PDB file of C-alpha atoms in Angstrom:
ATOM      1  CA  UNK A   1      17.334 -51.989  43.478  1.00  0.00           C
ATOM      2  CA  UNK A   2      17.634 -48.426  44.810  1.00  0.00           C
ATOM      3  CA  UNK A   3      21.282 -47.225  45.599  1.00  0.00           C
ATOM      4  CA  UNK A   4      21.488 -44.312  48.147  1.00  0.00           C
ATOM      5  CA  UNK A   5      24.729 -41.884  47.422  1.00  0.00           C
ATOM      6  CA  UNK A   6      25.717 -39.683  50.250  1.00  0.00           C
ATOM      7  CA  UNK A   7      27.689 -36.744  49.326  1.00  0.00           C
ATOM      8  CA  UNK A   8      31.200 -36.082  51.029  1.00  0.00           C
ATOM      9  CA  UNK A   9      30.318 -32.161  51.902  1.00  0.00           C
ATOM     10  CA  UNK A  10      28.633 -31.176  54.691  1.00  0.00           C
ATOM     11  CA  UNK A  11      24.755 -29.611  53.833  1.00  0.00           C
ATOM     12  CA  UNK A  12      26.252 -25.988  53.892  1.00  0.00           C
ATOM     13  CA  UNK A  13      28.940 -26.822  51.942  1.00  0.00           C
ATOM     14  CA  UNK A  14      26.716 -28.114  49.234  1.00  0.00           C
ATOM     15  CA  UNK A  15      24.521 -25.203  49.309  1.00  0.00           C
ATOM     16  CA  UNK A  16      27.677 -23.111  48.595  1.00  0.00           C
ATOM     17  CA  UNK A  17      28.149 -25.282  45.775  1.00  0.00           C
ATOM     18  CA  UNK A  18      24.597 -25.341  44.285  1.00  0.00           C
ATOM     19  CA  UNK A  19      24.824 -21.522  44.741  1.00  0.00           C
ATOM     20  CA  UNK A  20      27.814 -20.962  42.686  1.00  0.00           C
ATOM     21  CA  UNK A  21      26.859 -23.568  39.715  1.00  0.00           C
ATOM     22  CA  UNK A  22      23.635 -21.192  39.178  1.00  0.00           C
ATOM     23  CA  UNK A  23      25.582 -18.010  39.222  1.00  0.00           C
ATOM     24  CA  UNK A  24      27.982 -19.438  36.931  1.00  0.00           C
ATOM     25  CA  UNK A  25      25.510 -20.874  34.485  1.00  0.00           C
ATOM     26  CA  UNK A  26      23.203 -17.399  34.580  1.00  0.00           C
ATOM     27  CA  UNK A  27      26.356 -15.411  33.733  1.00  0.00           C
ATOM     28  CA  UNK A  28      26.811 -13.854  30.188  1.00  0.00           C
ATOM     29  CA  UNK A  29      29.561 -15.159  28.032  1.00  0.00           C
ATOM     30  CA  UNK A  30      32.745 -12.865  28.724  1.00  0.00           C
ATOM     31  CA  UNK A  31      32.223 -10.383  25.938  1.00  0.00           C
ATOM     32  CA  UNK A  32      34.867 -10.042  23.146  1.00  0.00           C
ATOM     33  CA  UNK A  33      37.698  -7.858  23.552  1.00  0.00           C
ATOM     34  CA  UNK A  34      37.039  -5.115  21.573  1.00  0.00           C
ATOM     35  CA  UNK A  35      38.542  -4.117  18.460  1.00  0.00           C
ATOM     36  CA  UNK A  36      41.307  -1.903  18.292  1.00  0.00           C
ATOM     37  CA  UNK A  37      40.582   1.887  16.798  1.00  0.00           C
ATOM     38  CA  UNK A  38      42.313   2.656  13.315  1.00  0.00           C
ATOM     39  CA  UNK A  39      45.572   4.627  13.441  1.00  0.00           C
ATOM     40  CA  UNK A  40      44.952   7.986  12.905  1.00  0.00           C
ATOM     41  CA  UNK A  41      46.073   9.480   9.544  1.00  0.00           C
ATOM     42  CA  UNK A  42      49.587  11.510   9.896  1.00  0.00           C
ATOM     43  CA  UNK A  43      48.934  15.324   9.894  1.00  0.00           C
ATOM     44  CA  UNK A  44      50.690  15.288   6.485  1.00  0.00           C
ATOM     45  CA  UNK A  45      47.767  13.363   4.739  1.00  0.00           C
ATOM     46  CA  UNK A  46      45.054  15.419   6.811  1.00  0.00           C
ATOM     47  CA  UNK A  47      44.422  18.885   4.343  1.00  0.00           C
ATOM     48  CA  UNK A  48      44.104  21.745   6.823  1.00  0.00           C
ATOM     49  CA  UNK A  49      42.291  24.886   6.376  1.00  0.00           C
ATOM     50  CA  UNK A  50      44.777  27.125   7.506  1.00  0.00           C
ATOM     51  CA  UNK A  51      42.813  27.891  10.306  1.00  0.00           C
ATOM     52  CA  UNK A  52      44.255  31.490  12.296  1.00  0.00           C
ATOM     53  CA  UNK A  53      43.493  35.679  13.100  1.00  0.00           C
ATOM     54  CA  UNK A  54      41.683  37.611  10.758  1.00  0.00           C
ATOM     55  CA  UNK A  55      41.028  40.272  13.342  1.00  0.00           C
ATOM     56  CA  UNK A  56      41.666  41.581  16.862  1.00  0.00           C
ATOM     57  CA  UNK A  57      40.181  43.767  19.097  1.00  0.00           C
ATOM     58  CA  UNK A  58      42.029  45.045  22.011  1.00  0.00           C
ATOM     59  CA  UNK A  59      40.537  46.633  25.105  1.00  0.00           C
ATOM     60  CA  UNK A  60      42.208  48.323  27.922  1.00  0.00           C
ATOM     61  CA  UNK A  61      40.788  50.405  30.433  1.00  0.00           C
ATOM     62  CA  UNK A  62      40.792  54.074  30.664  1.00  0.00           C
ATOM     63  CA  UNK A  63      42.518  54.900  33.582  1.00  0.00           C
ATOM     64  CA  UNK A  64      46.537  54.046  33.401  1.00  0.00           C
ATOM     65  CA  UNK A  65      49.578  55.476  34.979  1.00  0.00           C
ATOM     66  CA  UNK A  66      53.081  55.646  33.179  1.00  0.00           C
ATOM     67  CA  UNK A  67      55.415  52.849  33.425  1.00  0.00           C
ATOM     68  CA  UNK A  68      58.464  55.345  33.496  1.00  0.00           C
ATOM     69  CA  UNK A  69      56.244  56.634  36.718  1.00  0.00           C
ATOM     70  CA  UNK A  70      55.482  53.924  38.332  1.00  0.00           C
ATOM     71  CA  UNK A  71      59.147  52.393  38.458  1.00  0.00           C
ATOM     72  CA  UNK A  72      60.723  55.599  39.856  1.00  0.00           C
ATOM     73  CA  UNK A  73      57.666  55.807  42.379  1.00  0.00           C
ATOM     74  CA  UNK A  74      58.665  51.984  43.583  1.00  0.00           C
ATOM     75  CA  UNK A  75      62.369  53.076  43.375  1.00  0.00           C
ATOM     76  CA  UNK A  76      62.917  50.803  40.468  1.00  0.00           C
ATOM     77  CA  UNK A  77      64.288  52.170  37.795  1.00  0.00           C
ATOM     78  CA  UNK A  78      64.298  50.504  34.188  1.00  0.00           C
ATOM     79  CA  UNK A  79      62.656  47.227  35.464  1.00  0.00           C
ATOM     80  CA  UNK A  80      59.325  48.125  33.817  1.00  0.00           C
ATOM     81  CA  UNK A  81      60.143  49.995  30.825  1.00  0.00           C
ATOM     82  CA  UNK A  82      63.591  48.160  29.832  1.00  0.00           C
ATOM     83  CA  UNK A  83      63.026  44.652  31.773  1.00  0.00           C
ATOM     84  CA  UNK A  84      59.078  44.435  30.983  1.00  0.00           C
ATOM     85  CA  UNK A  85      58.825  46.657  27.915  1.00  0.00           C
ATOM     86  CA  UNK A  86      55.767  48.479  29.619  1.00  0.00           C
ATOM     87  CA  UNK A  87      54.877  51.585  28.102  1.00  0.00           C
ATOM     88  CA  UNK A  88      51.634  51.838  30.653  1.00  0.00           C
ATOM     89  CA  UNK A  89      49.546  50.425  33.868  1.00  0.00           C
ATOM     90  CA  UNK A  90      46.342  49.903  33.192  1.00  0.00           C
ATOM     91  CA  UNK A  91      43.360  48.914  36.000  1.00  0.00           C
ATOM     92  CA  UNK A  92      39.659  48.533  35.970  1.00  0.00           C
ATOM     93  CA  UNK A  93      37.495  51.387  38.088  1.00  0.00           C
ATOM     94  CA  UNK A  94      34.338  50.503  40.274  1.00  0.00           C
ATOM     95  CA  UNK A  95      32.552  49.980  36.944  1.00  0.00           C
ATOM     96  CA  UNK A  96      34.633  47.532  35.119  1.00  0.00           C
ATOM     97  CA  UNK A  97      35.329  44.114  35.079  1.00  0.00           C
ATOM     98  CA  UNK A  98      36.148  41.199  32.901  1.00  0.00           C
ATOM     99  CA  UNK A  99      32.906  40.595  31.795  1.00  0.00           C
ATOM    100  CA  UNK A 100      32.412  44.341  30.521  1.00  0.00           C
ATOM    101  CA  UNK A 101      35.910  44.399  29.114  1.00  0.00           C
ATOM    102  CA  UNK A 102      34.718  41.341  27.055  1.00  0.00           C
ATOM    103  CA  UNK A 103      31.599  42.472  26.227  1.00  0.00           C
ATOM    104  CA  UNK A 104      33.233  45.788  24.656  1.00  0.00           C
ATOM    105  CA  UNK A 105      36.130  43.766  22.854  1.00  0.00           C
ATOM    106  CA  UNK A 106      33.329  41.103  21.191  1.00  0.00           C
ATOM    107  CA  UNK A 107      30.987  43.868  19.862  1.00  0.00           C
ATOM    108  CA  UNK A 108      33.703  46.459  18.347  1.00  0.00           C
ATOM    109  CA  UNK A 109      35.296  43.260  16.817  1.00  0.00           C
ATOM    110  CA  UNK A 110      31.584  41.896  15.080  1.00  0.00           C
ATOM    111  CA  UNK A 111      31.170  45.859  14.092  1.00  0.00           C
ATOM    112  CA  UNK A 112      34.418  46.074  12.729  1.00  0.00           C
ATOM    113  CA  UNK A 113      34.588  43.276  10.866  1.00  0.00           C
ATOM    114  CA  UNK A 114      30.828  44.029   9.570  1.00  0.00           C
ATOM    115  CA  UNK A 115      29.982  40.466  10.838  1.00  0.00           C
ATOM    116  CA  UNK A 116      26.146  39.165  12.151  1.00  0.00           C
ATOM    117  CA  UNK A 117      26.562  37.800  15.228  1.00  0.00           C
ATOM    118  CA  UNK A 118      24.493  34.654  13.576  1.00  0.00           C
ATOM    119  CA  UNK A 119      27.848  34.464  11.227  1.00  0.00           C
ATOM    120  CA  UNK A 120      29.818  33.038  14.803  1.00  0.00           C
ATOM    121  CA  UNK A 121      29.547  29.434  15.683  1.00  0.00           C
ATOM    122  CA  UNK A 122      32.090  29.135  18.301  1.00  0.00           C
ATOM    123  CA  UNK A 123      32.830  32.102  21.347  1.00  0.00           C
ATOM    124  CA  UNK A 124      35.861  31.009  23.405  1.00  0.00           C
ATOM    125  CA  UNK A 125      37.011  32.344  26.654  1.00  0.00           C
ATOM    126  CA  UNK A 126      40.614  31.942  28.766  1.00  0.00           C
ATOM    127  CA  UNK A 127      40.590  33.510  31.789  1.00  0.00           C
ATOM    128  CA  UNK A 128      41.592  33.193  35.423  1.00  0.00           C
ATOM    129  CA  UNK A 129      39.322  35.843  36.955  1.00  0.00           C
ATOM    130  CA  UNK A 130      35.956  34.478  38.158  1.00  0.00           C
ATOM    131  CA  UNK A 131      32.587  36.053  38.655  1.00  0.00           C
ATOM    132  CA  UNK A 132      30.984  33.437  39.425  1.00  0.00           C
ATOM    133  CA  UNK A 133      32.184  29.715  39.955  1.00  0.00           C
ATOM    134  CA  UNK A 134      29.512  28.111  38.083  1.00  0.00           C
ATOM    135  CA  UNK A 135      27.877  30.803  35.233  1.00  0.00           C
ATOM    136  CA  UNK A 136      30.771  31.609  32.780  1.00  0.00           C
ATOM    137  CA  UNK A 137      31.785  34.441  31.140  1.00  0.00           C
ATOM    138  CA  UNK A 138      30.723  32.956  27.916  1.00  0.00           C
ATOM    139  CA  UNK A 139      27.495  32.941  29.160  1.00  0.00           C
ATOM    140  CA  UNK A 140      27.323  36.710  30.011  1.00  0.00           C
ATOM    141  CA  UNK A 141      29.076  37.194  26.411  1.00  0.00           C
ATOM    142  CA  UNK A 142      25.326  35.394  25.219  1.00  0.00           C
ATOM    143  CA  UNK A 143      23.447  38.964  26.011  1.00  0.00           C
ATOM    144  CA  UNK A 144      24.961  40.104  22.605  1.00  0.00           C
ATOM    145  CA  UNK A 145      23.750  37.324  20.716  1.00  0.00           C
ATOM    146  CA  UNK A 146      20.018  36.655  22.146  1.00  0.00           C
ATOM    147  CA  UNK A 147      18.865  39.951  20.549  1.00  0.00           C
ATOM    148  CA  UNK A 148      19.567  38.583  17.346  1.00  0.00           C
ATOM    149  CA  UNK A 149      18.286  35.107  17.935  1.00  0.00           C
ATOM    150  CA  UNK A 150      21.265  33.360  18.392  1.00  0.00           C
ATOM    151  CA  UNK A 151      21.902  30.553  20.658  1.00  0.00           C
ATOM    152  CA  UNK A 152      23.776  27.695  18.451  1.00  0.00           C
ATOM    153  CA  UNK A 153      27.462  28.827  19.661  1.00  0.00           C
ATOM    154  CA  UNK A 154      29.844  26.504  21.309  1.00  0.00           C
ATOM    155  CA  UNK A 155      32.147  27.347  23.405  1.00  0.00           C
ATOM    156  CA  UNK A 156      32.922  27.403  27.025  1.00  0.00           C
ATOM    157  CA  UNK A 157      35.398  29.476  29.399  1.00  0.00           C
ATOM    158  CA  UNK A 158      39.028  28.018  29.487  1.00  0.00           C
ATOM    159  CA  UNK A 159      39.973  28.639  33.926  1.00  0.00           C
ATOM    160  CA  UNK A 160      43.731  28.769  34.090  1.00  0.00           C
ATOM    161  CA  UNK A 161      46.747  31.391  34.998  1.00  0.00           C
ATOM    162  CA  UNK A 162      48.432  32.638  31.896  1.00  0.00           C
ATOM    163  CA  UNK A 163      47.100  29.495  29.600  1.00  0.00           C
ATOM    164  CA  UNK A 164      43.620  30.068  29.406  1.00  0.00           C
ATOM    165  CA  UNK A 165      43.961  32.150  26.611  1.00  0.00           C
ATOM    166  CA  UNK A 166      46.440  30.468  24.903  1.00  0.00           C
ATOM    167  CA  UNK A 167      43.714  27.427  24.963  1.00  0.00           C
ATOM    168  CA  UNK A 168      40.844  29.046  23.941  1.00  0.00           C
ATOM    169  CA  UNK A 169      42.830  29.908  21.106  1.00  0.00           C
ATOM    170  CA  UNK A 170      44.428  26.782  20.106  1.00  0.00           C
ATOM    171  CA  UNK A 171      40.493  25.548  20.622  1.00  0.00           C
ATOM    172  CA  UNK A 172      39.074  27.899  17.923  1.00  0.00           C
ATOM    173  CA  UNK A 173      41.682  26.867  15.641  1.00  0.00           C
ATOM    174  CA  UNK A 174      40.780  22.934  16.164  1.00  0.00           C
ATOM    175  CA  UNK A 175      36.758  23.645  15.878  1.00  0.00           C
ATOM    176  CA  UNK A 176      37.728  25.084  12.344  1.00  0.00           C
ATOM    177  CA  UNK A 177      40.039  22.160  10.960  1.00  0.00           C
ATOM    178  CA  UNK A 178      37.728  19.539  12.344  1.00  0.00           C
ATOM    179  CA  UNK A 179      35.217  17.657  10.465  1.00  0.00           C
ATOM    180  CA  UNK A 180      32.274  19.514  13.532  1.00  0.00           C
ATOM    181  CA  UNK A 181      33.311  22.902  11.841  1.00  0.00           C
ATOM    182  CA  UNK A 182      29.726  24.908  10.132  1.00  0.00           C
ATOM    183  CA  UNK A 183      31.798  27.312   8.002  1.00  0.00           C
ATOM    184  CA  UNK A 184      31.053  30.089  10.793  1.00  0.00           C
ATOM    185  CA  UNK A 185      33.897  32.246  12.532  1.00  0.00           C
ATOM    186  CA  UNK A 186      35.281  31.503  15.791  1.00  0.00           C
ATOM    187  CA  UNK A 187      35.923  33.914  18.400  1.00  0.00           C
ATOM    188  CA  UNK A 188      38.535  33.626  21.175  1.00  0.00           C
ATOM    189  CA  UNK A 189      38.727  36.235  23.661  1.00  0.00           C
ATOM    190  CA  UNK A 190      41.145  36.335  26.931  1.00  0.00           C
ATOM    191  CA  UNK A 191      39.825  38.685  29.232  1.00  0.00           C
ATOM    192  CA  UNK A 192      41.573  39.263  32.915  1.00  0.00           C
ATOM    193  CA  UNK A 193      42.213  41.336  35.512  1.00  0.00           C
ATOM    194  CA  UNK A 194      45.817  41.129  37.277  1.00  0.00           C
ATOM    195  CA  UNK A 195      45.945  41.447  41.445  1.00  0.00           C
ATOM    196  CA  UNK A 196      48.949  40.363  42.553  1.00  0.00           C
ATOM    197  CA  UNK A 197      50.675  40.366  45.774  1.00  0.00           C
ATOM    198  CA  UNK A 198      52.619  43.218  47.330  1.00  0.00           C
ATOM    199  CA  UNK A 199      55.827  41.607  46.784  1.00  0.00           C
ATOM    200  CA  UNK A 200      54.558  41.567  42.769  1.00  0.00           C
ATOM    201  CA  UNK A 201      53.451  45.213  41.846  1.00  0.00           C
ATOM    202  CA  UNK A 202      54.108  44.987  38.543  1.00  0.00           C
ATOM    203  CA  UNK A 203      52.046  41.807  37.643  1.00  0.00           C
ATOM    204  CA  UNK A 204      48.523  44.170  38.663  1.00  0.00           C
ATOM    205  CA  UNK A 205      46.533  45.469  35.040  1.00  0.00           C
ATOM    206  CA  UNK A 206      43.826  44.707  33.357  1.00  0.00           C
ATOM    207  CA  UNK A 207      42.809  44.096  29.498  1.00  0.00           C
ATOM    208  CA  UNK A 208      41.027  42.416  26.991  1.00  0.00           C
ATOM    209  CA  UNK A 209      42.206  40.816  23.330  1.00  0.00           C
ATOM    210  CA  UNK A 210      38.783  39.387  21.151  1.00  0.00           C
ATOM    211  CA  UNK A 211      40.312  37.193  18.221  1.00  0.00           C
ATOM    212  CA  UNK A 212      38.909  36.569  15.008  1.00  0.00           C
ATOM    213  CA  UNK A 213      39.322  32.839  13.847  1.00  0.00           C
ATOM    214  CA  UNK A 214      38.646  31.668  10.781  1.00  0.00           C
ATOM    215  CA  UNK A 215      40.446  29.129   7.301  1.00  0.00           C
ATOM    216  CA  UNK A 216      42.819  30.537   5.161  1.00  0.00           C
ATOM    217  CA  UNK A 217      43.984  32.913   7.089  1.00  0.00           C
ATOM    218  CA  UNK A 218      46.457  35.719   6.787  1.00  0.00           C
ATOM    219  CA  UNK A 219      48.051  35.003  10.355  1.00  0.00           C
ATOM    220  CA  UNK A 220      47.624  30.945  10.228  1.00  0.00           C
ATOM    221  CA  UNK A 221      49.006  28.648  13.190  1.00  0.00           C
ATOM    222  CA  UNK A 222      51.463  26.543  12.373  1.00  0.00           C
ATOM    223  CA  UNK A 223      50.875  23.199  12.353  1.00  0.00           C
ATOM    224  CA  UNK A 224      53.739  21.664  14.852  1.00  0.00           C
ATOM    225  CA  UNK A 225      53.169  22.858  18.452  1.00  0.00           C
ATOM    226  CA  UNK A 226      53.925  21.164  22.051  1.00  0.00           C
ATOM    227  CA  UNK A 227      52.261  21.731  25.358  1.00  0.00           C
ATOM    228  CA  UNK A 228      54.259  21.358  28.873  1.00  0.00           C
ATOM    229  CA  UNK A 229      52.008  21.311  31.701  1.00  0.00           C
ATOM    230  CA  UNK A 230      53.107  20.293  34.873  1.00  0.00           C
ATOM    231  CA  UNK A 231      51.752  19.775  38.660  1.00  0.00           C
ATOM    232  CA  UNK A 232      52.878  22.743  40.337  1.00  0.00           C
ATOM    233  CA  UNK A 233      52.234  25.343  43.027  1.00  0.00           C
ATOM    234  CA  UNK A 234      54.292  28.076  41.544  1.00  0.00           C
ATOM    235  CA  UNK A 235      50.922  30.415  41.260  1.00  0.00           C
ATOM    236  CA  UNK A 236      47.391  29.458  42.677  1.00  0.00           C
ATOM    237  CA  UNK A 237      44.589  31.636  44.093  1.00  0.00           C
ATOM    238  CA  UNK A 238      42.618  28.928  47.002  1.00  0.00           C
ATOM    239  CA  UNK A 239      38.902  29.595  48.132  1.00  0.00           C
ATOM    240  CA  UNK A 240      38.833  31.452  50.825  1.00  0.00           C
ATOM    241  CA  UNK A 241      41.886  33.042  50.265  1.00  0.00           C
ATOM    242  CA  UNK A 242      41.390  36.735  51.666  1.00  0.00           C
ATOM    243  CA  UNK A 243      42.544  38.897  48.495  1.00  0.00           C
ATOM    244  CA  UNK A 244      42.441  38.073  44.688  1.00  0.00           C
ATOM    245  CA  UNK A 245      45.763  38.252  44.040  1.00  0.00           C
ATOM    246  CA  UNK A 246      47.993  34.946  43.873  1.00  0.00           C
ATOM    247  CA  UNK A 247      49.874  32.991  46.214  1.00  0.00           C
ATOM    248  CA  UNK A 248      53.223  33.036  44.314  1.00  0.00           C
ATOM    249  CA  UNK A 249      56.762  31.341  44.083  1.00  0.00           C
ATOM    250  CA  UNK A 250      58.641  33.394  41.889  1.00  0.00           C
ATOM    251  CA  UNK A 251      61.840  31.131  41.299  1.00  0.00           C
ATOM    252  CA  UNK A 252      59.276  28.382  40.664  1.00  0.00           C
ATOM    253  CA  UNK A 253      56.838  29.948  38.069  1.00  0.00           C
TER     254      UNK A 253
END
């Protein structure tokens, strides 16, 4: 005898149904959570290499004007050479820049410190004075290397007011206590030229500091440091803005 069963749902109501049985059945098992990483060994059982300045090389431009000048000229007297402890004013001419400050610093530092430029494995820059906002300085820092058929040298350009050098520093010093270090030198250099509102006068200069950074060193970093970085708009150059010196708000920076 044949029995007829007639479903309760409506046809489109069962094709709903049908619909979401097959999705559910072609689904892959939920996957496993995953395991959790292994704690990190405290920095007291992690050896370090001492890893710090060997060398520096400083640049400044040629042309500078006395401090002692320059703060009776603005009718300020003491505020540079007592306040700021500046001895001078420095500040690029038509044919300077950061880039050729850079340049300079790298190459008296590798001649210096009788170095081949195939000994350097890492070439760090901080700066907040673009030439271009997508070829780095690091990259124009290269022409010094090519001749002597080196490419294999990490490293980027570290973009930020005041702590870009202070990172491409600390960065060195990690490339050389990490397990990714080759036994070559690192080089940090924090090139930058100052233009700073009217308001500012004394924040304008220019310079260049190329850092030698290598193990056991004679000037090693220490091993405890902190970082406090904060959302802020105490000092910030937009696109488009008409000059290259900062937007600033002094009680805020």
């Amino acid at each position: 005898r044949e029995v007829h069963l007639q479903s309760l749902q409506p046809p489109s109501e069962r094709l709903l149904t049908a619909a979401a049985a097959r999705r559910k059945l072609a689904s892959p098992p939920p996957a496993p959570a995953p395991a959790l990483l292994p704690s990190p060994h405290p920095p007291s059982e992690t050896p370090s290499r001492h890893a710090g300045l060997h060398a520096l090389e400083v640049y400044v431009p040629r042309h500078a004007v006395s401090a002692a000048e320059l703060e009776t000229a603005h009718g300020v007297p003491g505020k540079y050479t007592v306040g700021l402890r500046m001895a001078e004013w420095a500040a690029c001419d038509e044919d300077e820049d950061v880039v050729s400050m850079a340049l300079t610093a790298v190459r008296r530092l590798v001649e210096a410190q009788g170095l081949r430029y195939e000994d350097v494995g890492m070439l760090q820059v901080g700066t907040e004075s673009l030439l271009d906002r997508s070829k780095s300085v690091k990259s124009h820092l290269m022409a010094l290397f090519a001749p002597h058929g080196c490419a294999n040298v990490e490293g980027i350009d570290c973009y930020h007011a005041c702590y870009g050098g202070t990172a491409a520093l600390l960065a060195c010093a990690n490339w050389v206590e990490s397990s990714a270090w080759d036994g070559r030198w690192a080089i940090a250099v924090c090139t930058d030229v100052s233009d700073a509102p009217k308001q500012y006068p004394f924040m304008n200069g220019a310079a260049c500091v190329a850092m030698l950074v290598g193990p056991d060193a004679p000037l090693a970093l220490e091993a405890g440091r902190v970082s406090h970085i904060v959302h802020e708009w105490d000092f910030y150059k937009p696109v488009g803005w008409p000059t290259m010196g900062p937007i600033v708000d002094g009680p805020g920076s």
